[in-house]
Amino acid sequence: MINALGAPQSVLVLGATSDIARATIERFAGAGRLQRVVLAGRSGAGLDAEVERVRSSGVPVVEASAFDARDRAGHERVIAGAFGGGDVDVVLISFGVLPDENQVRADPLAAADIVDVNYTAVVTTLLACANHLRAQGHGVIVVLSSASAVRGRASNAVYGSTKAGVDALACGIGDALCGTGVSVVVVRPGFVRTRMTAGLRPAPLAVDPQDVAEVIAKNLTGGSRTVWVPAAMAWVMRVLAVLPRPAFRRLSI
Amino acid sequence: MSAARATESNGAGTTDGRHPIAATREELTGWGRAAPTVAHVAAPSAADDVAGLVVESGSRGVIARGLGRSYGDAAQNAGGMVLRLGGLDRISPVDPITGLVTCGAGVSVDRLIREALPRGWFVPVTPGTRQVSLGGALAADVHGKNHHRDGSISAHVTSLTLVDGRGALRTLTPSEELFWAVPGGMGLTGVVVELTMRLIRAQSSRMQVDTTRTTSLDETMAVLEESDRTSRYTVAWVDCLARGPAMGRGVVTAGDHAPADAAGDATAPSLGRRGMPAPPWVPSGALNPHTVGVFNDAYYLMAPRTPRRSLESVGSFFHPLDVVPGWNRLYGARGFVQHQFAVEDPQCVRRVVSLLSRRRAPTLLCVLKRFGPAGRGPLSFPSSGWTLAVDLPVSDSLGSLLDAMDEVVLASGGRVYLAKDARLRPESLVQMYPRLDEWRFLRDELDPEHVFQSDLARRLHL
């Protein structure tokens, strides 16, 4: 159960090797209530290392679960497995890839693959988790959207479009779940300094995975909502969202 | 009603002429208004209906809910069934010789007092609000200002009838070991549908009250100990924001039922007046160290400087929490948590009050009282010594403060009250309640399949 102060006892992470997922689990563990973590991700040394890391942080039960975003048919098995082991208080959907925009634009099938991973797989996992959580009568799904979901940009049209889909889905499902005890928290970070963004020039208002984790941890009890990291990013994007296109496209962002 | 009929009624309601008991999805919280979850809520009005619903409760189980005054998640059952028992509202006539009365579990302390007081009887134990059901009061084994004399409510219950985990009705008396799994068992031993308890005589509906203002925690504790020798009912309000030598200053009230000749105006309202309800919405953070500091100063200064004796109504003496209906909304949308602990060692109380004072915890309501000897229930909260209860608004830093309080309490061998809890660590519970295994053994006899489930039970692995 998530207690009155928002500290969860059990978490399912889909995309367990992401830096934001790691920071979020660390933050949850810091509240001293975490009892069980299911780490779903591509099996391999990375996932094993993650299991070891969470275990050594004092979480009594840590399970690894082989999860492949492209294997749609296998999603339900992974999720049912996690729920079969007991209540899941928080599902963190944190998988995704940031493609080289020029490369995927040159190869439409590669772009479609990005859509499969970043969007279609979120559709199947989010809906499956929502069903399990409804039956449970409580729980939070945290979905990592992006500030880039708000407005399509020349520099990351494909990635942004997948996040726009994720964002719209998560907001809609979150509202649909109102009154079921289940909520969806949509997280819109700006530029996060992670392995995924390594080598890119950090944008203004760049944050660390720990900042995202902090915002997630503080927003588990307020019902379905959309949160920005950092909070100031909300205002930047609100302004950018209403900028006329001729002006917007001239910005080098 | 048969179990099969109950299943059908889960969806569609019964047609046998009684109240339908269709379950509806409802979001529930405790009195602290934090951590909401959704359950299927049904309102049976007869023991047979309860039994049917228990048998058909499904994989996420069932828990009884009275008036929702448990502060935390004791009367919530996410994804499962919750039974509102307000329909079990029968009160038998009071036996004029023994004072025994038999009540449905849904009868509130409020209603019982209204029935009994005009006839010269009073409830043997009442918590700080009358708006609790007797079933809930027994499940939490509530105590009152007279614990040092009269123990908790279970000491006055002579028999109870519950629906066990198999849906069977059982009547238990205090001579049976199983009976004692119920008080403090937080509803996890079955649904109590009826209980018989012994009322006490009250010559009047007025209370003779001595009020003493104290200037330090040591004085507060000394006056409280002294009052316990002279008065049946005692309690102290403590100002947890006061600092330095004034830390723990407070107001001690000690009372007894006024004899008929001293009661004065017999027409005065015995339960006090109902005040203005709290506004429907209050911003989070309205109660902060500054506003609460002003309130605490005012409350302290309004208390008489020298000890004073006065006559009060039963309501204003026993039930300060009922003065402002819906006062739990004052803490804003994020809600609040009450931390109440019991400990033998007075030094532990000093350490906690000092911690609260140092951390500038905005505690409007901080209540100190002495407990008499513990009762027989393995999970019953009261134990000999001191008890301190503190209301604190939910904030980002509250978790670490409450954990720090737990550590102090644990180090002194104390325990926290499950009826108030919303955030304890399961491993702390094991240390605080050394008779937990004994209780589990009894619970397994009453409910071998663990049909009775609650959010509290899931959170603490009860």
Short mmCIF file of N, CA and C in Angstrom, two decimals, chain A residues 61-193:
data_model
loop_
_atom_site.label_atom_id
_atom_site.label_comp_id
_atom_site.label_asym_id
_atom_site.label_seq_id
_atom_site.Cartn_x
_atom_site.Cartn_y
_atom_site.Cartn_z
N VAL A 61 12.65 -7.90 -1.17
CA VAL A 61 12.31 -8.76 -2.31
C VAL A 61 12.55 -8.00 -3.60
N VAL A 62 13.48 -8.48 -4.42
CA VAL A 62 13.74 -7.86 -5.72
C VAL A 62 13.67 -8.95 -6.77
N GLU A 63 12.80 -8.76 -7.75
CA GLU A 63 12.63 -9.78 -8.79
C GLU A 63 13.01 -9.18 -10.14
N ALA A 64 13.68 -9.98 -10.96
CA ALA A 64 13.96 -9.55 -12.33
C ALA A 64 12.94 -10.20 -13.25
N SER A 65 12.50 -9.47 -14.27
CA SER A 65 11.53 -10.01 -15.20
C SER A 65 11.95 -9.60 -16.61
N ALA A 66 12.11 -10.61 -17.49
CA ALA A 66 12.55 -10.32 -18.85
C ALA A 66 11.43 -9.62 -19.61
N PHE A 67 11.71 -8.42 -20.06
CA PHE A 67 10.69 -7.61 -20.72
C PHE A 67 11.29 -7.03 -22.00
N ASP A 68 10.58 -7.26 -23.11
CA ASP A 68 11.02 -6.71 -24.38
C ASP A 68 9.88 -5.86 -24.93
N ALA A 69 10.14 -4.57 -25.06
CA ALA A 69 9.08 -3.66 -25.48
C ALA A 69 8.49 -4.07 -26.84
N ARG A 70 9.34 -4.69 -27.69
CA ARG A 70 8.86 -5.05 -29.03
C ARG A 70 7.99 -6.30 -29.02
N ASP A 71 8.04 -7.06 -27.95
CA ASP A 71 7.26 -8.30 -27.87
C ASP A 71 5.91 -8.01 -27.22
N ARG A 72 5.03 -7.40 -28.01
CA ARG A 72 3.73 -6.97 -27.50
C ARG A 72 2.95 -8.08 -26.83
N ALA A 73 2.97 -9.24 -27.47
CA ALA A 73 2.17 -10.36 -26.96
C ALA A 73 2.67 -10.81 -25.59
N GLY A 74 3.94 -10.51 -25.30
CA GLY A 74 4.50 -10.96 -24.03
C GLY A 74 4.26 -10.00 -22.87
N HIS A 75 3.72 -8.82 -23.15
CA HIS A 75 3.59 -7.82 -22.10
C HIS A 75 2.69 -8.28 -20.96
N GLU A 76 1.55 -8.84 -21.34
CA GLU A 76 0.57 -9.23 -20.32
C GLU A 76 1.19 -10.26 -19.36
N ARG A 77 2.01 -11.17 -19.91
CA ARG A 77 2.62 -12.19 -19.07
C ARG A 77 3.53 -11.54 -18.01
N VAL A 78 4.33 -10.58 -18.45
CA VAL A 78 5.24 -9.89 -17.53
C VAL A 78 4.44 -9.18 -16.43
N ILE A 79 3.39 -8.50 -16.85
CA ILE A 79 2.62 -7.69 -15.91
C ILE A 79 1.81 -8.58 -14.98
N ALA A 80 1.17 -9.60 -15.54
CA ALA A 80 0.40 -10.53 -14.70
C ALA A 80 1.32 -11.21 -13.70
N GLY A 81 2.55 -11.50 -14.12
CA GLY A 81 3.51 -12.11 -13.22
C GLY A 81 3.80 -11.21 -12.02
N ALA A 82 3.97 -9.94 -12.28
CA ALA A 82 4.25 -8.99 -11.20
C ALA A 82 3.07 -8.89 -10.25
N PHE A 83 1.86 -8.80 -10.79
CA PHE A 83 0.67 -8.68 -9.94
C PHE A 83 0.36 -10.00 -9.23
N GLY A 84 0.77 -11.10 -9.85
CA GLY A 84 0.54 -12.40 -9.22
C GLY A 84 1.31 -12.56 -7.92
N GLY A 85 2.41 -11.84 -7.77
CA GLY A 85 3.22 -11.95 -6.56
C GLY A 85 2.76 -11.04 -5.44
N GLY A 86 1.64 -10.36 -5.62
CA GLY A 86 1.13 -9.47 -4.57
C GLY A 86 0.74 -8.13 -5.16
N ASP A 87 0.18 -7.27 -4.33
CA ASP A 87 -0.24 -5.95 -4.79
C ASP A 87 0.96 -5.18 -5.35
N VAL A 88 0.69 -4.40 -6.38
CA VAL A 88 1.70 -3.47 -6.91
C VAL A 88 1.17 -2.06 -6.67
N ASP A 89 1.92 -1.28 -5.90
CA ASP A 89 1.46 0.06 -5.55
C ASP A 89 1.75 1.06 -6.66
N VAL A 90 2.93 0.93 -7.27
CA VAL A 90 3.33 1.88 -8.30
C VAL A 90 3.88 1.12 -9.50
N VAL A 91 3.39 1.48 -10.69
CA VAL A 91 3.99 0.99 -11.93
C VAL A 91 4.72 2.17 -12.55
N LEU A 92 5.99 1.99 -12.83
CA LEU A 92 6.75 3.05 -13.47
C LEU A 92 7.06 2.62 -14.89
N ILE A 93 6.49 3.35 -15.85
CA ILE A 93 6.74 3.04 -17.25
C ILE A 93 7.84 3.96 -17.74
N SER A 94 9.03 3.41 -17.83
CA SER A 94 10.19 4.28 -18.06
C SER A 94 11.04 3.83 -19.25
N PHE A 95 10.52 2.87 -20.04
CA PHE A 95 11.33 2.46 -21.18
C PHE A 95 11.14 3.44 -22.34
N GLY A 96 12.07 3.41 -23.25
CA GLY A 96 11.98 4.30 -24.41
C GLY A 96 13.35 4.53 -24.98
N VAL A 97 13.37 4.95 -26.23
CA VAL A 97 14.65 5.23 -26.87
C VAL A 97 14.61 6.62 -27.50
N LEU A 98 15.77 7.23 -27.53
CA LEU A 98 15.90 8.54 -28.18
C LEU A 98 16.72 8.33 -29.44
N PRO A 99 16.08 8.33 -30.59
CA PRO A 99 16.81 8.00 -31.81
C PRO A 99 17.60 9.20 -32.34
N ASP A 100 18.53 8.90 -33.24
CA ASP A 100 19.17 9.95 -34.02
C ASP A 100 18.16 10.37 -35.08
N GLU A 101 17.68 11.59 -34.95
CA GLU A 101 16.56 12.05 -35.78
C GLU A 101 16.87 11.91 -37.29
N ASN A 102 18.08 12.27 -37.67
CA ASN A 102 18.41 12.20 -39.10
C ASN A 102 18.38 10.77 -39.62
N GLN A 103 18.88 9.87 -38.76
CA GLN A 103 18.92 8.46 -39.17
C GLN A 103 17.52 7.91 -39.40
N VAL A 104 16.61 8.15 -38.42
CA VAL A 104 15.27 7.58 -38.58
C VAL A 104 14.48 8.27 -39.68
N ARG A 105 14.81 9.51 -39.96
CA ARG A 105 14.10 10.16 -41.05
C ARG A 105 14.52 9.57 -42.40
N ALA A 106 15.75 9.13 -42.44
CA ALA A 106 16.24 8.51 -43.67
C ALA A 106 15.70 7.08 -43.82
N ASP A 107 15.31 6.46 -42.72
CA ASP A 107 14.89 5.06 -42.75
C ASP A 107 13.51 4.94 -42.07
N PRO A 108 12.44 5.08 -42.87
CA PRO A 108 11.09 5.09 -42.28
C PRO A 108 10.78 3.85 -41.45
N LEU A 109 11.34 2.69 -41.82
CA LEU A 109 11.05 1.50 -41.01
C LEU A 109 11.70 1.58 -39.64
N ALA A 110 12.89 2.20 -39.60
CA ALA A 110 13.52 2.42 -38.29
C ALA A 110 12.66 3.36 -37.46
N ALA A 111 12.05 4.34 -38.13
CA ALA A 111 11.15 5.27 -37.41
C ALA A 111 9.96 4.50 -36.85
N ALA A 112 9.43 3.58 -37.65
CA ALA A 112 8.28 2.80 -37.18
C ALA A 112 8.66 1.96 -35.97
N ASP A 113 9.91 1.50 -35.96
CA ASP A 113 10.36 0.71 -34.82
C ASP A 113 10.42 1.57 -33.55
N ILE A 114 10.83 2.81 -33.71
CA ILE A 114 10.83 3.74 -32.57
C ILE A 114 9.41 3.92 -32.06
N VAL A 115 8.47 4.03 -32.98
CA VAL A 115 7.06 4.18 -32.59
C VAL A 115 6.61 2.94 -31.83
N ASP A 116 7.02 1.76 -32.30
CA ASP A 116 6.66 0.52 -31.61
C ASP A 116 7.14 0.51 -30.15
N VAL A 117 8.39 0.92 -29.99
CA VAL A 117 8.98 0.87 -28.64
C VAL A 117 8.42 2.00 -27.76
N ASN A 118 8.49 3.22 -28.28
CA ASN A 118 8.15 4.37 -27.43
C ASN A 118 6.66 4.57 -27.23
N TYR A 119 5.87 4.14 -28.19
CA TYR A 119 4.43 4.42 -28.08
C TYR A 119 3.59 3.15 -27.98
N THR A 120 3.66 2.29 -29.02
CA THR A 120 2.78 1.11 -29.02
C THR A 120 2.96 0.27 -27.76
N ALA A 121 4.21 0.10 -27.34
CA ALA A 121 4.46 -0.71 -26.16
C ALA A 121 3.95 -0.03 -24.89
N VAL A 122 3.88 1.29 -24.91
CA VAL A 122 3.29 1.99 -23.76
C VAL A 122 1.78 1.76 -23.75
N VAL A 123 1.19 1.75 -24.95
CA VAL A 123 -0.25 1.49 -25.03
C VAL A 123 -0.56 0.12 -24.40
N THR A 124 0.15 -0.90 -24.83
CA THR A 124 -0.18 -2.25 -24.33
C THR A 124 0.12 -2.39 -22.85
N THR A 125 1.24 -1.86 -22.39
CA THR A 125 1.58 -2.03 -20.97
C THR A 125 0.70 -1.16 -20.08
N LEU A 126 0.46 0.06 -20.49
CA LEU A 126 -0.36 0.96 -19.67
C LEU A 126 -1.78 0.40 -19.51
N LEU A 127 -2.35 -0.08 -20.61
CA LEU A 127 -3.71 -0.59 -20.53
C LEU A 127 -3.77 -1.87 -19.68
N ALA A 128 -2.76 -2.73 -19.87
CA ALA A 128 -2.75 -3.96 -19.08
C ALA A 128 -2.61 -3.65 -17.59
N CYS A 129 -1.71 -2.74 -17.26
CA CYS A 129 -1.53 -2.38 -15.85
C CYS A 129 -2.79 -1.74 -15.28
N ALA A 130 -3.44 -0.90 -16.08
CA ALA A 130 -4.65 -0.24 -15.60
C ALA A 130 -5.70 -1.28 -15.22
N ASN A 131 -5.82 -2.34 -16.01
CA ASN A 131 -6.80 -3.38 -15.71
C ASN A 131 -6.49 -4.07 -14.38
N HIS A 132 -5.22 -4.42 -14.19
CA HIS A 132 -4.84 -5.09 -12.94
C HIS A 132 -5.05 -4.16 -11.74
N LEU A 133 -4.70 -2.89 -11.91
CA LEU A 133 -4.81 -1.96 -10.79
C LEU A 133 -6.26 -1.68 -10.42
N ARG A 134 -7.11 -1.63 -11.45
CA ARG A 134 -8.55 -1.42 -11.17
C ARG A 134 -9.07 -2.51 -10.25
N ALA A 135 -8.72 -3.74 -10.54
CA ALA A 135 -9.19 -4.85 -9.72
C ALA A 135 -8.62 -4.74 -8.30
N GLN A 136 -7.46 -4.16 -8.19
CA GLN A 136 -6.79 -4.02 -6.91
C GLN A 136 -7.39 -2.88 -6.09
N GLY A 137 -8.00 -1.92 -6.77
CA GLY A 137 -8.65 -0.82 -6.07
C GLY A 137 -7.72 0.28 -5.59
N HIS A 138 -6.45 0.17 -5.92
CA HIS A 138 -5.51 1.24 -5.56
C HIS A 138 -4.27 1.11 -6.43
N GLY A 139 -3.51 2.20 -6.49
CA GLY A 139 -2.25 2.15 -7.22
C GLY A 139 -2.06 3.34 -8.15
N VAL A 140 -0.81 3.55 -8.54
CA VAL A 140 -0.46 4.68 -9.39
C VAL A 140 0.39 4.19 -10.55
N ILE A 141 0.06 4.65 -11.74
CA ILE A 141 0.92 4.40 -12.90
C ILE A 141 1.66 5.70 -13.19
N VAL A 142 2.97 5.63 -13.18
CA VAL A 142 3.77 6.80 -13.52
C VAL A 142 4.28 6.62 -14.93
N VAL A 143 3.95 7.55 -15.79
CA VAL A 143 4.35 7.45 -17.19
C VAL A 143 5.33 8.57 -17.52
N LEU A 144 6.47 8.21 -18.09
CA LEU A 144 7.42 9.24 -18.49
C LEU A 144 7.08 9.74 -19.87
N SER A 145 6.50 10.93 -19.87
CA SER A 145 6.27 11.64 -21.12
C SER A 145 7.49 12.54 -21.35
N SER A 146 7.30 13.67 -21.95
CA SER A 146 8.43 14.56 -22.20
C SER A 146 7.88 15.94 -22.52
N ALA A 147 8.68 16.94 -22.24
CA ALA A 147 8.28 18.29 -22.65
C ALA A 147 8.09 18.34 -24.16
N SER A 148 8.80 17.45 -24.86
CA SER A 148 8.71 17.47 -26.33
C SER A 148 7.37 16.92 -26.82
N ALA A 149 6.55 16.39 -25.89
CA ALA A 149 5.23 15.90 -26.29
C ALA A 149 4.29 17.05 -26.61
N VAL A 150 4.64 18.23 -26.12
CA VAL A 150 3.69 19.34 -26.19
C VAL A 150 3.64 19.96 -27.58
N ARG A 151 4.79 20.01 -28.26
CA ARG A 151 4.78 20.60 -29.60
C ARG A 151 5.83 19.95 -30.48
N GLY A 152 5.41 19.53 -31.65
CA GLY A 152 6.33 18.90 -32.59
C GLY A 152 7.44 19.86 -33.00
N ARG A 153 8.66 19.33 -33.00
CA ARG A 153 9.80 20.19 -33.34
C ARG A 153 10.57 19.57 -34.49
N ALA A 154 11.21 20.43 -35.28
CA ALA A 154 11.99 19.94 -36.42
C ALA A 154 13.11 19.01 -35.97
N SER A 155 13.69 19.31 -34.81
CA SER A 155 14.88 18.57 -34.41
C SER A 155 14.57 17.19 -33.84
N ASN A 156 13.33 16.92 -33.42
CA ASN A 156 13.01 15.56 -32.99
C ASN A 156 11.55 15.20 -33.25
N ALA A 157 11.19 15.30 -34.52
CA ALA A 157 9.80 15.09 -34.94
C ALA A 157 9.32 13.68 -34.58
N VAL A 158 10.15 12.67 -34.84
CA VAL A 158 9.71 11.28 -34.62
C VAL A 158 9.57 11.00 -33.12
N TYR A 159 10.65 11.29 -32.37
CA TYR A 159 10.61 11.07 -30.93
C TYR A 159 9.47 11.86 -30.29
N GLY A 160 9.35 13.13 -30.66
CA GLY A 160 8.31 13.98 -30.09
C GLY A 160 6.92 13.44 -30.37
N SER A 161 6.75 12.88 -31.58
CA SER A 161 5.40 12.36 -31.91
C SER A 161 5.07 11.15 -31.04
N THR A 162 6.08 10.31 -30.73
CA THR A 162 5.79 9.15 -29.87
C THR A 162 5.42 9.63 -28.47
N LYS A 163 6.13 10.63 -27.97
CA LYS A 163 5.84 11.13 -26.63
C LYS A 163 4.49 11.85 -26.60
N ALA A 164 4.13 12.50 -27.71
CA ALA A 164 2.81 13.15 -27.77
C ALA A 164 1.71 12.10 -27.65
N GLY A 165 1.93 10.95 -28.32
CA GLY A 165 0.95 9.86 -28.23
C GLY A 165 0.87 9.33 -26.82
N VAL A 166 2.03 9.09 -26.23
CA VAL A 166 2.09 8.58 -24.85
C VAL A 166 1.38 9.54 -23.90
N ASP A 167 1.66 10.81 -24.07
CA ASP A 167 1.11 11.82 -23.18
C ASP A 167 -0.42 11.86 -23.28
N ALA A 168 -0.92 11.86 -24.53
CA ALA A 168 -2.36 11.94 -24.74
C ALA A 168 -3.05 10.69 -24.16
N LEU A 169 -2.43 9.54 -24.38
CA LEU A 169 -3.00 8.29 -23.86
C LEU A 169 -3.03 8.32 -22.34
N ALA A 170 -1.91 8.67 -21.75
CA ALA A 170 -1.80 8.61 -20.29
C ALA A 170 -2.75 9.61 -19.62
N CYS A 171 -2.86 10.81 -20.20
CA CYS A 171 -3.79 11.80 -19.64
C CYS A 171 -5.22 11.27 -19.73
N GLY A 172 -5.56 10.74 -20.89
CA GLY A 172 -6.94 10.25 -21.09
C GLY A 172 -7.27 9.09 -20.19
N ILE A 173 -6.36 8.13 -20.10
CA ILE A 173 -6.62 6.96 -19.24
C ILE A 173 -6.67 7.39 -17.76
N GLY A 174 -5.80 8.32 -17.41
CA GLY A 174 -5.80 8.83 -16.03
C GLY A 174 -7.15 9.40 -15.66
N ASP A 175 -7.74 10.17 -16.56
CA ASP A 175 -9.05 10.74 -16.27
C ASP A 175 -10.13 9.65 -16.29
N ALA A 176 -9.97 8.69 -17.18
CA ALA A 176 -10.96 7.61 -17.24
C ALA A 176 -10.94 6.77 -15.95
N LEU A 177 -9.81 6.72 -15.29
CA LEU A 177 -9.69 5.90 -14.09
C LEU A 177 -10.16 6.62 -12.82
N CYS A 178 -10.57 7.86 -12.97
CA CYS A 178 -11.03 8.62 -11.81
C CYS A 178 -12.15 7.85 -11.09
N GLY A 179 -12.04 7.71 -9.80
CA GLY A 179 -13.06 7.00 -9.03
C GLY A 179 -12.80 5.51 -8.88
N THR A 180 -11.69 5.03 -9.43
CA THR A 180 -11.38 3.60 -9.32
C THR A 180 -10.29 3.33 -8.28
N GLY A 181 -9.75 4.40 -7.69
CA GLY A 181 -8.65 4.24 -6.76
C GLY A 181 -7.30 4.22 -7.45
N VAL A 182 -7.32 4.24 -8.79
CA VAL A 182 -6.08 4.18 -9.58
C VAL A 182 -5.86 5.53 -10.23
N SER A 183 -4.63 5.97 -10.25
CA SER A 183 -4.35 7.23 -10.93
C SER A 183 -3.14 7.09 -11.84
N VAL A 184 -3.06 8.01 -12.77
CA VAL A 184 -1.93 8.03 -13.71
C VAL A 184 -1.23 9.37 -13.56
N VAL A 185 0.05 9.32 -13.26
CA VAL A 185 0.83 10.54 -13.14
C VAL A 185 1.68 10.67 -14.40
N VAL A 186 1.45 11.74 -15.15
CA VAL A 186 2.19 11.97 -16.38
C VAL A 186 3.34 12.93 -16.08
N VAL A 187 4.54 12.46 -16.32
CA VAL A 187 5.72 13.26 -15.98
C VAL A 187 6.33 13.83 -17.25
N ARG A 188 6.46 15.13 -17.29
CA ARG A 188 7.03 15.79 -18.48
C ARG A 188 8.34 16.47 -18.11
N PRO A 189 9.41 15.72 -18.21
CA PRO A 189 10.70 16.37 -17.96
C PRO A 189 11.16 17.12 -19.19
N GLY A 190 11.99 18.11 -18.96
CA GLY A 190 12.70 18.74 -20.06
C GLY A 190 13.92 17.89 -20.36
N PHE A 191 15.06 18.51 -20.55
CA PHE A 191 16.28 17.76 -20.82
C PHE A 191 16.79 17.12 -19.54
N VAL A 192 16.95 15.78 -19.55
CA VAL A 192 17.47 15.09 -18.38
C VAL A 192 18.85 14.54 -18.73
N ARG A 193 19.83 14.81 -17.87
CA ARG A 193 21.20 14.32 -18.13
C ARG A 193 21.28 12.84 -17.78
#
